[in-house]
XYZ file of N, CA and C in Angstrom:
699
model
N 5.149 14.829 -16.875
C 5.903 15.229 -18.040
C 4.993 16.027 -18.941
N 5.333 17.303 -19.165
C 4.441 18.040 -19.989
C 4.333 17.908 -21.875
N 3.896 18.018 -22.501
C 3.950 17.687 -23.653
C 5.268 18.154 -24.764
N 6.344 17.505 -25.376
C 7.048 17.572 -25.709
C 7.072 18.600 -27.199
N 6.334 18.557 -28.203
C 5.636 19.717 -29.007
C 4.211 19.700 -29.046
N 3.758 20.850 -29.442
C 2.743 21.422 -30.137
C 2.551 21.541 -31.498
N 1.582 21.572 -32.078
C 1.572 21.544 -33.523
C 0.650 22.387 -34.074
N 0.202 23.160 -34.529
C -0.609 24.293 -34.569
C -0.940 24.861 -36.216
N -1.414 24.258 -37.045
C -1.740 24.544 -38.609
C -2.942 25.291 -38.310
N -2.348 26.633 -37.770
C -3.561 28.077 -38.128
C -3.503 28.585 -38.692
N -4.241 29.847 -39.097
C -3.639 31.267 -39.688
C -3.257 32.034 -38.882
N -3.092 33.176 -38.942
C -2.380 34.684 -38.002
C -3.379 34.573 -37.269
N -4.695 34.673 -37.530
C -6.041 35.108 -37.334
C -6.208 34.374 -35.936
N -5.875 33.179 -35.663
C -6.276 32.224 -34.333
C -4.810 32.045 -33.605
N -3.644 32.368 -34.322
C -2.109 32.106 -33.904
C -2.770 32.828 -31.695
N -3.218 33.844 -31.531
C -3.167 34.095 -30.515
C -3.839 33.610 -29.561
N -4.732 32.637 -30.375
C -6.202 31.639 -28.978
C -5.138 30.367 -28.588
N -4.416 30.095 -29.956
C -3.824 28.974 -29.631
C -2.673 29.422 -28.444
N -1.720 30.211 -28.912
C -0.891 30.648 -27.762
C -1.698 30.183 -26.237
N -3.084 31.281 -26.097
C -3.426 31.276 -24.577
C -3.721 29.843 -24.358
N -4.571 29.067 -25.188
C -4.713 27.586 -24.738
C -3.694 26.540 -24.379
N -2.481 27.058 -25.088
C -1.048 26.448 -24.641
C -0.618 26.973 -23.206
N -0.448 28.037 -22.824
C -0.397 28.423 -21.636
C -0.956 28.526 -20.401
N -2.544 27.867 -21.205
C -3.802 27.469 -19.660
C -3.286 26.138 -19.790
N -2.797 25.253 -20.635
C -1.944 24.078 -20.579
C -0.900 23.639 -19.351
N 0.258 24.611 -19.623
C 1.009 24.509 -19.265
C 1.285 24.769 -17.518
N -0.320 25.463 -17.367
C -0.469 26.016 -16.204
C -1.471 24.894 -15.194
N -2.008 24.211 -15.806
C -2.612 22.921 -15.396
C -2.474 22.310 -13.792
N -3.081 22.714 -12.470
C -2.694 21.726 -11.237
C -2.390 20.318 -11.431
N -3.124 19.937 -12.610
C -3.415 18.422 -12.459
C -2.488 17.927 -13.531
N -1.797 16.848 -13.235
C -0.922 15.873 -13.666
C -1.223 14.287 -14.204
N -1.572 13.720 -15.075
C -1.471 12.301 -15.628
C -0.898 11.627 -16.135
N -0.543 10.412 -15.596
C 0.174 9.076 -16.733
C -0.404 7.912 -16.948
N -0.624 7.291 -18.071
C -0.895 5.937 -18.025
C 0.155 5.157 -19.021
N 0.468 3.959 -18.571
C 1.940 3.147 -19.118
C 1.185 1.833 -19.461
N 2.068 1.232 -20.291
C 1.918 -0.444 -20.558
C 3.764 -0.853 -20.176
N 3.859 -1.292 -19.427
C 5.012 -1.924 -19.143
C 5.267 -3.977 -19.321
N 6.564 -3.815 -19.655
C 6.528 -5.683 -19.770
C 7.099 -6.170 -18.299
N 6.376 -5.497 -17.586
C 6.737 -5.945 -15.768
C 6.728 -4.517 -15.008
N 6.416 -4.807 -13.605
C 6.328 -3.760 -12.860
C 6.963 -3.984 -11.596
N 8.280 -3.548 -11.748
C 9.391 -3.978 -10.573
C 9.048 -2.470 -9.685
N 9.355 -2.648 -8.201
C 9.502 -2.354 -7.028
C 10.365 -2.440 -6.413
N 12.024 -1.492 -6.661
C 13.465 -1.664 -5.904
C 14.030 -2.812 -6.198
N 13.982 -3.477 -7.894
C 14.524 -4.273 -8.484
C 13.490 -5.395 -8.519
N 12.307 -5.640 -7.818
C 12.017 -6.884 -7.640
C 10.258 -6.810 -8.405
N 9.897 -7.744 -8.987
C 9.123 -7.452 -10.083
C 7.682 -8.234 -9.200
N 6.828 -7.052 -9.220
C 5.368 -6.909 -8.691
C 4.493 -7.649 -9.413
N 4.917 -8.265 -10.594
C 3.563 -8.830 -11.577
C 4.155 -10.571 -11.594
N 4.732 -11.317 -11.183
C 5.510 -12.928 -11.243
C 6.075 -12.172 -12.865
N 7.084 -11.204 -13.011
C 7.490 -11.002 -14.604
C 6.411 -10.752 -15.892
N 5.339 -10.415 -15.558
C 4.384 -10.325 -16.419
C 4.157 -8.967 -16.393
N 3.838 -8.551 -17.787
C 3.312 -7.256 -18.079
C 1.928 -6.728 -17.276
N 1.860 -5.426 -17.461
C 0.777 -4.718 -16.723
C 0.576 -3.238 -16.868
N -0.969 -3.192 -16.109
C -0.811 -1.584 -17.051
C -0.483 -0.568 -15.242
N -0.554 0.600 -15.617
C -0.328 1.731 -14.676
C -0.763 2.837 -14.838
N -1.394 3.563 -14.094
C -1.544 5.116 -14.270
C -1.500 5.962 -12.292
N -1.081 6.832 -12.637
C -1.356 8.279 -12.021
C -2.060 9.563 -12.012
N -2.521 10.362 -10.834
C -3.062 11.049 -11.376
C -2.677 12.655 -9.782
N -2.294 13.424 -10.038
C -1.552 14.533 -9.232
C -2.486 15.423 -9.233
N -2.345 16.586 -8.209
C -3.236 17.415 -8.108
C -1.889 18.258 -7.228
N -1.582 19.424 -7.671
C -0.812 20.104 -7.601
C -1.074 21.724 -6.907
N -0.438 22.312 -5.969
C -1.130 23.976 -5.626
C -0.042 24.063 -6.368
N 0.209 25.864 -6.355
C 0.438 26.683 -6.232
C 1.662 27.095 -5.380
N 1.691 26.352 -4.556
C 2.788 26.536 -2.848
C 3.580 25.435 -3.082
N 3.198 24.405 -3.861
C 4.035 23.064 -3.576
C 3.410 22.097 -2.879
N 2.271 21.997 -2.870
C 1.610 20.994 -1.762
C 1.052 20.105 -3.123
N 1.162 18.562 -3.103
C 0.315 18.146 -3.792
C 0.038 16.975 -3.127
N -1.217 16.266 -3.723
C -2.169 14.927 -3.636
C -1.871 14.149 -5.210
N -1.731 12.775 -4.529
C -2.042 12.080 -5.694
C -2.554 10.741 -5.563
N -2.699 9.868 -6.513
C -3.441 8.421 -6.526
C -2.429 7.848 -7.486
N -2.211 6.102 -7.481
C -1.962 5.674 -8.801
C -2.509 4.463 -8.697
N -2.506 3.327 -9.754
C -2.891 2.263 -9.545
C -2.112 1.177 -10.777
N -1.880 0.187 -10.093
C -1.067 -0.933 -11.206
C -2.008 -2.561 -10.794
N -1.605 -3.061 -11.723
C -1.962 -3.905 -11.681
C -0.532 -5.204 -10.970
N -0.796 -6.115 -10.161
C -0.265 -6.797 -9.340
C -0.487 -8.323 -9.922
N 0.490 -9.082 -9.535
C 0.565 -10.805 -9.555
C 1.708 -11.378 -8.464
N 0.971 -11.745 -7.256
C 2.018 -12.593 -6.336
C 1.451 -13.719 -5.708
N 0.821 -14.263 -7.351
C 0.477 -15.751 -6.968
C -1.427 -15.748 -7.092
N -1.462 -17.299 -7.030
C -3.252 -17.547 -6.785
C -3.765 -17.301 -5.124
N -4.779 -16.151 -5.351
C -5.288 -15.643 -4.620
C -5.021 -14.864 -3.596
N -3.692 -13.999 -4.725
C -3.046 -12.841 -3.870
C -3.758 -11.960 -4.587
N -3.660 -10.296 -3.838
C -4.544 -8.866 -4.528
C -4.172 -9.022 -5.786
N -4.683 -8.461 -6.883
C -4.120 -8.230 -8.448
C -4.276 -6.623 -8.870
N -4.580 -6.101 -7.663
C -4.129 -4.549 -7.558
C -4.096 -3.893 -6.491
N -2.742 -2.777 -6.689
C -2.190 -1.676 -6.115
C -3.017 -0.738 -6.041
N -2.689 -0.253 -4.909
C -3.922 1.468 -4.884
C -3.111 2.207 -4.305
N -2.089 2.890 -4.379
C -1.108 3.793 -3.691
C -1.717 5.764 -3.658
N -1.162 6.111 -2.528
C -1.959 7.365 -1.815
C -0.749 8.389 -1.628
N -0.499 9.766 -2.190
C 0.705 9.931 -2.050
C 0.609 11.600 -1.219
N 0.544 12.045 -0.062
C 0.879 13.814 0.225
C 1.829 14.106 -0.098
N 1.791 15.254 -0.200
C 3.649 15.910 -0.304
C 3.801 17.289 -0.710
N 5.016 17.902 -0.426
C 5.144 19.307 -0.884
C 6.809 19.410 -1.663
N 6.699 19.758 -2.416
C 8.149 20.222 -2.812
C 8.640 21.758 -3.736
N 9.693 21.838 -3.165
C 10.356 23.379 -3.899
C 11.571 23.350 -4.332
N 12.007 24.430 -4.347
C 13.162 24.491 -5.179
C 14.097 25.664 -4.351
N 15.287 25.359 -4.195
C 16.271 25.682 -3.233
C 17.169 26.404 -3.531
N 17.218 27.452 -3.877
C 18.184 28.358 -5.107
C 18.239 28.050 -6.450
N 19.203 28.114 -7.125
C 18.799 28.035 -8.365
C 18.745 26.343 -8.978
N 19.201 25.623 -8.201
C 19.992 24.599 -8.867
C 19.619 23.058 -7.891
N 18.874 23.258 -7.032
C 18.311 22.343 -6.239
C 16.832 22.044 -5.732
N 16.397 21.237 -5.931
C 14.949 20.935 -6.021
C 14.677 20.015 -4.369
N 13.799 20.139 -3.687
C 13.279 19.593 -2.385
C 12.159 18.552 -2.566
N 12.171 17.314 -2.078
C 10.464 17.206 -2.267
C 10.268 16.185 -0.916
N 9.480 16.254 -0.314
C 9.122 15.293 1.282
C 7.699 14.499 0.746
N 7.566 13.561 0.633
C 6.111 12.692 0.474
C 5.853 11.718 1.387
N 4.086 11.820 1.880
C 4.252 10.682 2.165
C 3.228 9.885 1.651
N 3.326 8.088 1.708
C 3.321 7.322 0.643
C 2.057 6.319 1.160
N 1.772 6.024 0.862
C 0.319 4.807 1.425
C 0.120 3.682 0.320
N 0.963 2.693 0.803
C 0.704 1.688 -0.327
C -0.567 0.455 -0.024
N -1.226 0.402 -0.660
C -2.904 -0.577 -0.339
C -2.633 -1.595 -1.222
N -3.438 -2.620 -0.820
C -3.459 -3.794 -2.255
C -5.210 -4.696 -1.930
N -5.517 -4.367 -3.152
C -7.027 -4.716 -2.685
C -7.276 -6.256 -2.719
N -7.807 -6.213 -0.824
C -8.141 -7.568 -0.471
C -7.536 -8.330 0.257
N -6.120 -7.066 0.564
C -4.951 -7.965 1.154
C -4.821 -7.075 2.419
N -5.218 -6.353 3.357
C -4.963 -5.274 3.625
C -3.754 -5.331 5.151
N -3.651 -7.205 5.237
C -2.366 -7.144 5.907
C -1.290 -6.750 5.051
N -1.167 -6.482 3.857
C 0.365 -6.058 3.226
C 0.559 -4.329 3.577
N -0.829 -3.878 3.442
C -0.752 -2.510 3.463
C 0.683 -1.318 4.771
N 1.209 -0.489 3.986
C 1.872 -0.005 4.868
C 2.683 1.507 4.805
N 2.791 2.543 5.211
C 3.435 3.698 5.118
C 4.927 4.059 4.687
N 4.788 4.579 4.119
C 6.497 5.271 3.706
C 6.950 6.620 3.818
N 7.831 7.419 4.207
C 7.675 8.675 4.202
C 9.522 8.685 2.985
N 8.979 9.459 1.987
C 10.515 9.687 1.214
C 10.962 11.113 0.817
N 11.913 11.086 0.872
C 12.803 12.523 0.811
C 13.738 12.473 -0.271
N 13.437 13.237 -1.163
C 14.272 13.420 -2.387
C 14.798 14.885 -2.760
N 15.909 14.856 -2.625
C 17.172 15.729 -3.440
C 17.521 15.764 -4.814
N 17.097 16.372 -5.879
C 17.511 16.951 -7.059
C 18.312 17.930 -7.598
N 19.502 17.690 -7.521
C 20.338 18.785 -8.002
C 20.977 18.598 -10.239
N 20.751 20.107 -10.088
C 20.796 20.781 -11.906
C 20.080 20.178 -12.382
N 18.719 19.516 -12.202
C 17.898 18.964 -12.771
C 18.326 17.916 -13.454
N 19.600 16.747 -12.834
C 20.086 15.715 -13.783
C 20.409 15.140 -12.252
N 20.741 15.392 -11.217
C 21.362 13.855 -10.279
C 20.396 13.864 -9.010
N 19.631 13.063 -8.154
C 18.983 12.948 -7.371
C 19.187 11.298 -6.232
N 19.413 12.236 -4.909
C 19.407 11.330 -3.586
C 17.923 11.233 -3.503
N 17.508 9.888 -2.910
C 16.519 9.421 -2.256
C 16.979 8.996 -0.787
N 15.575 9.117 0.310
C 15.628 8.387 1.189
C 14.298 7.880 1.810
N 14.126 6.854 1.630
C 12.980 5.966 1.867
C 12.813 5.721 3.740
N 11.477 5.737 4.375
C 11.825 5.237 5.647
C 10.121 4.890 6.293
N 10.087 3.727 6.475
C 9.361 2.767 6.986
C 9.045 2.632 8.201
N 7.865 2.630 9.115
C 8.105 2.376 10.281
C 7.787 0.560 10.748
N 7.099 0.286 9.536
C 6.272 -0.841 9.557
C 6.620 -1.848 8.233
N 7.693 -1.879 7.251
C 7.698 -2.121 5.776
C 6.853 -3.288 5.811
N 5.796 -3.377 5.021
C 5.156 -4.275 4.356
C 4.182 -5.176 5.361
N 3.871 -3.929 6.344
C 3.424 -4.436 7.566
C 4.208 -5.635 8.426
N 4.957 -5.738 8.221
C 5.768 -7.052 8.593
C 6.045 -6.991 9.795
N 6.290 -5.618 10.648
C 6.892 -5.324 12.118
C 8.139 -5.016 12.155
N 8.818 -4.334 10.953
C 10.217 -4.154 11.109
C 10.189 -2.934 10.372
N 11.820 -1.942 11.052
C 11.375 -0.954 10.012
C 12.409 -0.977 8.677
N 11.720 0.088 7.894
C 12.109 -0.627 6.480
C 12.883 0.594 6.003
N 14.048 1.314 5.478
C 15.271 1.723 5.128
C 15.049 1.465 3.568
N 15.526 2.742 2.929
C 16.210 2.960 1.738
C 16.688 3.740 1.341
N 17.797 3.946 0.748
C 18.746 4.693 0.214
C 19.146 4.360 -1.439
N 19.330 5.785 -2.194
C 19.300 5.629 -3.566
C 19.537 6.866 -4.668
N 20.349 6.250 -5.234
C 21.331 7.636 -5.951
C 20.584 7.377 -7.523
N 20.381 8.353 -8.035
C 20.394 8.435 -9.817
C 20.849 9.601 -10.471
N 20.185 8.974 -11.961
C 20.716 10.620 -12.384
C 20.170 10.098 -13.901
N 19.744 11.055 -14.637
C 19.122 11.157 -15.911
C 19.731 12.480 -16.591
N 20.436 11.838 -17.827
C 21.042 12.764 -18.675
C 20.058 13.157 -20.211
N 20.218 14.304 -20.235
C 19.589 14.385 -21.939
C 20.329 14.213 -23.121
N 20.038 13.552 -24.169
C 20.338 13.488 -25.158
C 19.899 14.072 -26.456
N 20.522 14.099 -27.588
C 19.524 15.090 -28.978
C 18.647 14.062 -29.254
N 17.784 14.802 -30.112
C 16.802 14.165 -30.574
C 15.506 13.818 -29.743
N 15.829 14.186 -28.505
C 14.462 14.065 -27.646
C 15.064 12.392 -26.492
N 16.349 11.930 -26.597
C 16.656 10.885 -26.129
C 17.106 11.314 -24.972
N 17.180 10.334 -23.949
C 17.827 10.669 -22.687
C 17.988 9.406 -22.159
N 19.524 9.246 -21.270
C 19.669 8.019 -20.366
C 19.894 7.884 -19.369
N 19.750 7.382 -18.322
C 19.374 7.381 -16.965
C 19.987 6.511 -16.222
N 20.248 5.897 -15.154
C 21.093 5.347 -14.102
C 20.354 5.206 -12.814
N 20.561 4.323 -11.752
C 20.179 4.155 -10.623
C 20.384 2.781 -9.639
N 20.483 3.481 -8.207
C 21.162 2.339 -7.329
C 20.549 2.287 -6.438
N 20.457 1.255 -5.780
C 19.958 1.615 -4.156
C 19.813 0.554 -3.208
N 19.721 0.608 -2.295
C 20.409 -0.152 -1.084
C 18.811 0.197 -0.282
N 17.900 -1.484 -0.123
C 17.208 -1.555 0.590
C 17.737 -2.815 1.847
N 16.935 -2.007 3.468
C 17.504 -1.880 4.906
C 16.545 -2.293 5.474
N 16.586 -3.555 5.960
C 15.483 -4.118 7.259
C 16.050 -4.396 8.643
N 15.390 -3.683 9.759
C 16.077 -3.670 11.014
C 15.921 -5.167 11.142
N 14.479 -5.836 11.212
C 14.614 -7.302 11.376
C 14.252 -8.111 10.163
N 15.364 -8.554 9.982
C 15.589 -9.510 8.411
C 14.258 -10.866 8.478
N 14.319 -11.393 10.026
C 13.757 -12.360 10.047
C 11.944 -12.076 9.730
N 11.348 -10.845 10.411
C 10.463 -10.199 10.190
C 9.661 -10.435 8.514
N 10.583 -9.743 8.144
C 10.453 -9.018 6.573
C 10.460 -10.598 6.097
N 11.697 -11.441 6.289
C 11.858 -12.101 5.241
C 12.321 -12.145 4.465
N 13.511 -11.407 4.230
C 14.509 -11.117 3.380
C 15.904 -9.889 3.998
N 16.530 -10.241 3.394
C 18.478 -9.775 3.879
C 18.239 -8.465 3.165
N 19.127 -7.613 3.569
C 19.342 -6.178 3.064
C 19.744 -6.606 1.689
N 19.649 -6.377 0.600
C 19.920 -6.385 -0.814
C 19.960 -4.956 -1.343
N 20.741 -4.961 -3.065
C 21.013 -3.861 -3.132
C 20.051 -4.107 -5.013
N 19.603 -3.318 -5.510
C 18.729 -2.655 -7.144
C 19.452 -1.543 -7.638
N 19.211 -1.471 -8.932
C 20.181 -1.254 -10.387
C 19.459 -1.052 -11.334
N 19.427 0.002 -12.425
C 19.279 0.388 -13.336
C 19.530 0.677 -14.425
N 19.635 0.917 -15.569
C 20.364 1.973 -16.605
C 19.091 1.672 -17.763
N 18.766 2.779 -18.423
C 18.026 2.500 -19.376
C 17.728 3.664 -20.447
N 17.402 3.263 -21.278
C 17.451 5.361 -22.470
C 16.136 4.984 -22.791
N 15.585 6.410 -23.024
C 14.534 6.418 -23.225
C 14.048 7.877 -24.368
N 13.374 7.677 -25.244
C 12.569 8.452 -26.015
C 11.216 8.772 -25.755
N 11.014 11.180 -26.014
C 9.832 11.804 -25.783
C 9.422 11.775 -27.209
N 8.224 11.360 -27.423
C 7.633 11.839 -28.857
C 6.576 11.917 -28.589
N 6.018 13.561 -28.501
C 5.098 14.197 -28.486
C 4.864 13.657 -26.887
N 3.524 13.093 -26.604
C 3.053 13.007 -25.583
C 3.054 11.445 -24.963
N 3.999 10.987 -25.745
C 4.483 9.561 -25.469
C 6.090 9.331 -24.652
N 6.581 8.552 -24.028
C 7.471 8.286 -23.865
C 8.138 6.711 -23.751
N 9.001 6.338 -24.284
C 9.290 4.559 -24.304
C 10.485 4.804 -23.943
N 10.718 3.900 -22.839
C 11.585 3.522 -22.105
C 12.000 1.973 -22.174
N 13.854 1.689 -22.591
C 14.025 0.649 -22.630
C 15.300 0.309 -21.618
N 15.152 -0.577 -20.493
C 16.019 -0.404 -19.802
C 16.395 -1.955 -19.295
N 17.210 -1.968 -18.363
C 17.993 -3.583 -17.827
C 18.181 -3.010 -16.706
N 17.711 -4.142 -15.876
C 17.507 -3.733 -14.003
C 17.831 -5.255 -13.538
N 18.510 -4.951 -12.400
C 18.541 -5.985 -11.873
C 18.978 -5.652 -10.068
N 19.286 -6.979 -9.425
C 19.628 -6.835 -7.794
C 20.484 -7.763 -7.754
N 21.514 -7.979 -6.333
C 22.448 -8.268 -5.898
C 22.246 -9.722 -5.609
N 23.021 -10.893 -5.503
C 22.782 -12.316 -5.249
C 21.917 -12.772 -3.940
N 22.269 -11.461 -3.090
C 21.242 -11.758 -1.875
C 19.871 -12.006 -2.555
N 19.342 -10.929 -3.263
C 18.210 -10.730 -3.421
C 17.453 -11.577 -4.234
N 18.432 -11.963 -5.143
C 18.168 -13.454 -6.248
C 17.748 -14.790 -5.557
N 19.112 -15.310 -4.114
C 18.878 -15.688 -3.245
C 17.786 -16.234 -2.864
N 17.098 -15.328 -2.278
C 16.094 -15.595 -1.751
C 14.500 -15.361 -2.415
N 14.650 -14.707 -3.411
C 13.588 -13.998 -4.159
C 13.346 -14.900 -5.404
N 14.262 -15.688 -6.030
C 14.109 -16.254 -6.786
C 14.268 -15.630 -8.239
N 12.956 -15.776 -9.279
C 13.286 -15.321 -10.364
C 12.349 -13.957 -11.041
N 11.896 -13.572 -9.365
C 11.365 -12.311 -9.163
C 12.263 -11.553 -8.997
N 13.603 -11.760 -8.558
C 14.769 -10.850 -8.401
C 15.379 -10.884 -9.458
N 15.216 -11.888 -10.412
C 16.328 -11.908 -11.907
C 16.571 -10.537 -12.598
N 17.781 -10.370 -12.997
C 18.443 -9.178 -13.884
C 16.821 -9.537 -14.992
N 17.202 -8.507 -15.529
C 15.533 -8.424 -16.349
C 15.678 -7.149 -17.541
N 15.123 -7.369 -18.883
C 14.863 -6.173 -19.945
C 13.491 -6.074 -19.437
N 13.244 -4.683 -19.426
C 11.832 -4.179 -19.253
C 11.819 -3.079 -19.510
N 10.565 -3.023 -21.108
C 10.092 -2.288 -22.040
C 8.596 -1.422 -21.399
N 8.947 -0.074 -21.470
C 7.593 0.923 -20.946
C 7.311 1.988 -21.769
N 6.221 1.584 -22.124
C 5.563 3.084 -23.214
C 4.710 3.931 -22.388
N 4.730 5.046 -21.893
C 4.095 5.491 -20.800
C 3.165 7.153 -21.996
N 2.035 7.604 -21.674
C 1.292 9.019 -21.854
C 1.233 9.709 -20.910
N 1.365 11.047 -20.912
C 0.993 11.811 -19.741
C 0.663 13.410 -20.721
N 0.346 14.387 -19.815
C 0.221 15.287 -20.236
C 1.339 16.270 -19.365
């Protein structure tokens, strides 16, 4: 997310350094976020036992559409499980006439110390008018478990005045062997609005999953408020 204003108390005299420094800005390969969230859910189901945690990213972008990235969160699934994520991301994406956006990644999720959880994702996302987007998630191995792992997932993020915007999302996660994984196909949910100010963004939203997923997941699957103040440039 690039910076929402600029603020610039010059005279005439520098009005034109500032311009170019805004535009070596804007022109930037490299991409960052860092968040404080009050939980860090994963397709409805919350990565920390419901506890807050922090997050960041960091992108490296061409020219062509090819990019690299890293992120890292912090984790809780119990005493003397990893207490962090190290995720690895390739990918290229473009834009498809005027009104449709492409992007293919693929995904490397790590957890340090655990490195039987570790496992691949390859996802494909569709963006159309820059407001509604298909996902498709696909696993050969989900969660190393030996089964493959399926997802499918619709959203869409609208703008609002004032710098507000609200957002939506569904999706339907798919295990060939349930017994494997350890859990039934279940379905995750979204809606949440969120405010840009300046180089901040807070996001307040309500997520939740389907009774399967409660089911068996417990009160890691619970419907849930979860508050995110995220920076990036």
């Amino acid at each position: 997310m690039k910076l929402a204003a600029l603020s610039f108390a010059l005279s005439l005299l520098v009005l034109p350094l500032a311009a170019n420094a805004a535009e070596e800005e804007a022109e930037s390969p490299i991409s960052w976020e860092i968040s404080a969230a009050s939980d860090y859910l994963f397709r409805g189901v919350s990565q920390t036992d419901e506890k807050p945690t922090l997050q960041g990213n960091l992108t490296w972008t061409a020219p062509v559409g090819v990019y690299v990235g890293v992120a890292a969160a912090g984790v809780n699934f119990g005493p003397g499980a990893p207490a962090t994520e190290l995720d690895y991301t390739v990918g290229y994406g473009r834009s498809v006439g005027e009104s449709v956006a492409l992007d293919v990644s693929l995904n490397r999720y790590t957890y340090l110390g655990a490195r039987e959880l570790n496992y691949n994702e390859l996802i494909t996302t569709a963006t159309f008018a820059d407001t509604y987007n298909v996902t498709v998630g696909y696993s050969s191995n989900v969660w190393n478990s030996g089964s493959v792992g399926l997802y499918y997932g619709v959203g869409a993020e609208w703008a609002l005045p004032q710098e507000f915007s609200v957002s939506a999302n569904v999706g339907r996660s798919i295990f060939r062997d349930p017994d494997a994984v350890e859990l039934d196909n279940y379905t995750d949910w979204g809606v949440a609005l969120s405010r840009t100010l300046g180089p901040a963004k807070i996001s307040l939203g309500y997520y939740g999953t389907d009774s399967t997923a409660r089911a068996m997941l417990g009160k890691t699957a619970d419907n849930r408020v979860m508050l995110t103040v995220a920076f990036s440039n």
